[in-house]
């Protein structure tokens, strides 16, 4: 096991170091970077879902004063590699989904570019398209592998046989809708082409990982990675869609090459976000649970149907949580995909884990009722001794403590289990609980540089990202403890490929991966220079080896509680209280951690009650493609949300003992609300979101 860092700065609720520049507007985001004499892009999008462009008439657009160029598949520079079809823009006349970028107007102002883009006339050969995910499709297929490199199917024992003989069986289908990432700052970038020395590109980008952007764009653009610099010091939110570059980045790079050195700026509009930067696939999940009358599971089957696009495969890992969550002798999980004429789905907060845990934890609530058991007691009875998937011991599995501590704080013991009986002033009241889990990932490929300055401060450099999560602050605290100095003498530098390599802010892996590299660099620095370094002293380091981690299963856990009231007349659901109790290893910054967790829970509330992207099958586009019609939880929806955690340092989880907190907050939250709605009304909703029509 690696030596665990002693905490001095870690754990403190240090205020965000970037808070002041953010609230005063001084923080410079991608689109606002000061560049000289920029041009502005506005894309042209396809108005059909499948077919071929026969005519692209840009003459009216080109005639507008201030338009510099219109790029189409006929005149855009050629790209070098088509492995990623999402990034293969303006290279041929094919349309694969509605809203696909088929051209871009380059102009002296954003207004001119947008106006001129409307003047482009496109004619198509329209081909039949297919955008509907249904369980009865005959073309569902098993992908080779699902997201995060997990197996597509797993089987142990004979689940059908066990279900046939189980005294209590739950067999239901749960669905989650398509959802779209909507960070406060939409995707945006500035690209600058420098023709000197064989050419190079600078990209200011709103991204969760500058090195990811460089690594993915380099082969597409036919450039050596070192010729691309990506800069991203501040990011206004990213829930997965900014975890990879998308087509708009390529559009900007193509345009930058054409305009000969002038910077080009591209801000994806809120409406365009609903077609071009990925989304959460809809899911259709069948969960079958077989149990004894005592609630002990004997069989567990979880099968998911999801969609992907015909051009790129992305398979969300929705049933993987059922492989490790509860003990059962006979188990089965699977994923099947339909390839449709839709944009490629991609990451959205807790991909797989979020939809899978929703279905699994509502099914557990149904099992508790069928067995006449308290839902917390049911979960306690099904705790596995070791990880059911790998047979390894858990590094730390404190789910029962989370449930019991949550029950105490929430007042669970006063709960009357009978559904649909508490009517006060026209509102039916209920409470619900669900478990949460998230795997701890450690990304390989992180390096950090530490340099001591003549001002007595330590410059700590790593190309990490702060997407609003608190990296600036928490990574500073880690560096301080690793060097055994106060946080105020740390000067952190992040968000630039000129800094040492770092992995994506994703999979709840960012801070623990980057922080481990910073610890590695700090140890190398102290080994080489001792506690009294000379100015200019420096060292680089990487993540310390941790072979002990191979011997255990590393997962975070949590218990989510919700209290709702439902209008008996209208079916309107109000969430009065949410409480999450989490076991996540060490918490690096108590303030930003709480913010992350309650942010995740709020996103879970949003998914439970509001979020759904509605596709019109006739045209293949998302109808509610703005924040006026795609509803997300707003302040008035969030009355009392609190998150607490168990005091813990996981010695298997690297030098900080932290397992990561970015995603577990959203996991289980919608199930807790749906279970509370059932407790309030006696109506079991299995299809998210819980809109009033499903309750009246
Ligand atoms: Mo998160 S969806 O892994 O960026």
Tab-separated table of N, CA, C and O and ligand atoms in Angstrom, residues 181 208 238-241 243 347-351 438 467 504-508 663, ligand 1:
chain	number	residue	atom	x	y	z
A	181	UNK	N	-26.707	17.082	-21.742
A	181	UNK	CA	-25.804	17.882	-20.921
A	181	UNK	C	-26.123	19.357	-21.137
A	181	UNK	O	-26.164	19.820	-22.267
A	208	UNK	N	-13.034	19.247	-20.464
A	208	UNK	CA	-12.707	18.529	-19.234
A	208	UNK	C	-11.303	17.925	-19.283
A	208	UNK	O	-10.875	17.299	-18.320
A	238	UNK	N	-19.156	21.010	-16.824
A	238	UNK	CA	-18.972	19.939	-17.802
A	238	UNK	C	-19.447	18.672	-17.133
A	238	UNK	O	-18.986	18.352	-16.049
A	239	UNK	N	-20.400	18.003	-17.725
A	239	UNK	CA	-20.969	16.810	-17.098
A	239	UNK	C	-20.666	15.565	-17.911
A	239	UNK	O	-21.377	14.576	-17.825
A	240	UNK	N	-19.613	15.622	-18.709
A	240	UNK	CA	-19.253	14.477	-19.539
A	240	UNK	C	-19.123	14.859	-20.994
A	240	UNK	O	-18.217	14.409	-21.686
A	241	UNK	N	-20.021	15.732	-21.471
A	241	UNK	CA	-19.960	16.083	-22.896
A	241	UNK	C	-18.653	16.793	-23.235
A	241	UNK	O	-18.183	16.715	-24.363
A	243	UNK	N	-15.875	15.897	-22.087
A	243	UNK	CA	-14.818	14.927	-21.856
A	243	UNK	C	-14.110	14.488	-23.118
A	243	UNK	O	-13.156	13.705	-23.062
A	347	UNK	N	-20.893	10.429	-22.746
A	347	UNK	CA	-20.964	10.521	-21.290
A	347	UNK	C	-21.923	11.618	-20.846
A	347	UNK	O	-21.952	12.701	-21.395
A	348	UNK	N	-22.677	11.306	-19.821
A	348	UNK	CA	-23.366	12.330	-19.033
A	348	UNK	C	-23.319	11.830	-17.602
A	348	UNK	O	-23.486	10.640	-17.357
A	349	UNK	N	-23.095	12.688	-16.686
A	349	UNK	CA	-22.787	12.389	-15.284
A	349	UNK	C	-23.198	10.982	-14.835
A	349	UNK	O	-24.364	10.617	-14.870
A	350	UNK	N	-22.212	10.215	-14.388
A	350	UNK	CA	-22.397	8.820	-13.972
A	350	UNK	C	-23.023	7.967	-15.073
A	350	UNK	O	-24.030	7.306	-14.867
A	351	UNK	N	-22.399	7.982	-16.275
A	351	UNK	CA	-22.936	7.152	-17.352
A	351	UNK	C	-23.068	5.705	-16.886
A	351	UNK	O	-22.206	5.192	-16.196
A	438	UNK	N	-20.499	4.053	-6.726
A	438	UNK	CA	-19.745	4.486	-7.899
A	438	UNK	C	-18.351	3.877	-7.808
A	438	UNK	O	-17.736	3.894	-6.751
A	467	UNK	N	-13.661	22.108	-13.711
A	467	UNK	CA	-14.921	22.319	-14.439
A	467	UNK	C	-15.998	22.864	-13.501
A	467	UNK	O	-17.189	22.701	-13.742
A	504	UNK	N	-8.477	13.122	-18.005
A	504	UNK	CA	-9.741	13.857	-18.079
A	504	UNK	C	-10.366	14.038	-16.689
A	504	UNK	O	-10.191	13.211	-15.792
A	505	UNK	N	-11.103	15.147	-16.541
A	505	UNK	CA	-11.970	15.313	-15.376
A	505	UNK	C	-13.234	14.519	-15.656
A	505	UNK	O	-14.223	15.035	-16.156
A	506	UNK	N	-13.187	13.231	-15.374
A	506	UNK	CA	-14.315	12.353	-15.689
A	506	UNK	C	-14.215	11.080	-14.886
A	506	UNK	O	-13.152	10.757	-14.327
A	507	UNK	N	-15.326	10.351	-14.839
A	507	UNK	CA	-15.339	9.084	-14.121
A	507	UNK	C	-15.004	9.252	-12.643
A	507	UNK	O	-14.527	8.314	-12.001
A	508	UNK	N	-15.239	10.431	-12.108
A	508	UNK	CA	-14.920	10.742	-10.702
A	508	UNK	C	-13.457	10.450	-10.382
A	508	UNK	O	-13.103	10.179	-9.237
A	663	UNK	N	-19.452	11.921	-9.153
A	663	UNK	CA	-20.673	11.361	-9.734
A	663	UNK	C	-21.618	10.691	-8.757
A	663	UNK	O	-22.819	10.595	-9.024
B	1	LIG	MO1	-18.236	12.346	-16.166
B	1	LIG	S1	-19.857	11.788	-17.273
B	1	LIG	O1	-17.331	10.874	-16.302
B	1	LIG	O2	-17.515	13.537	-17.143
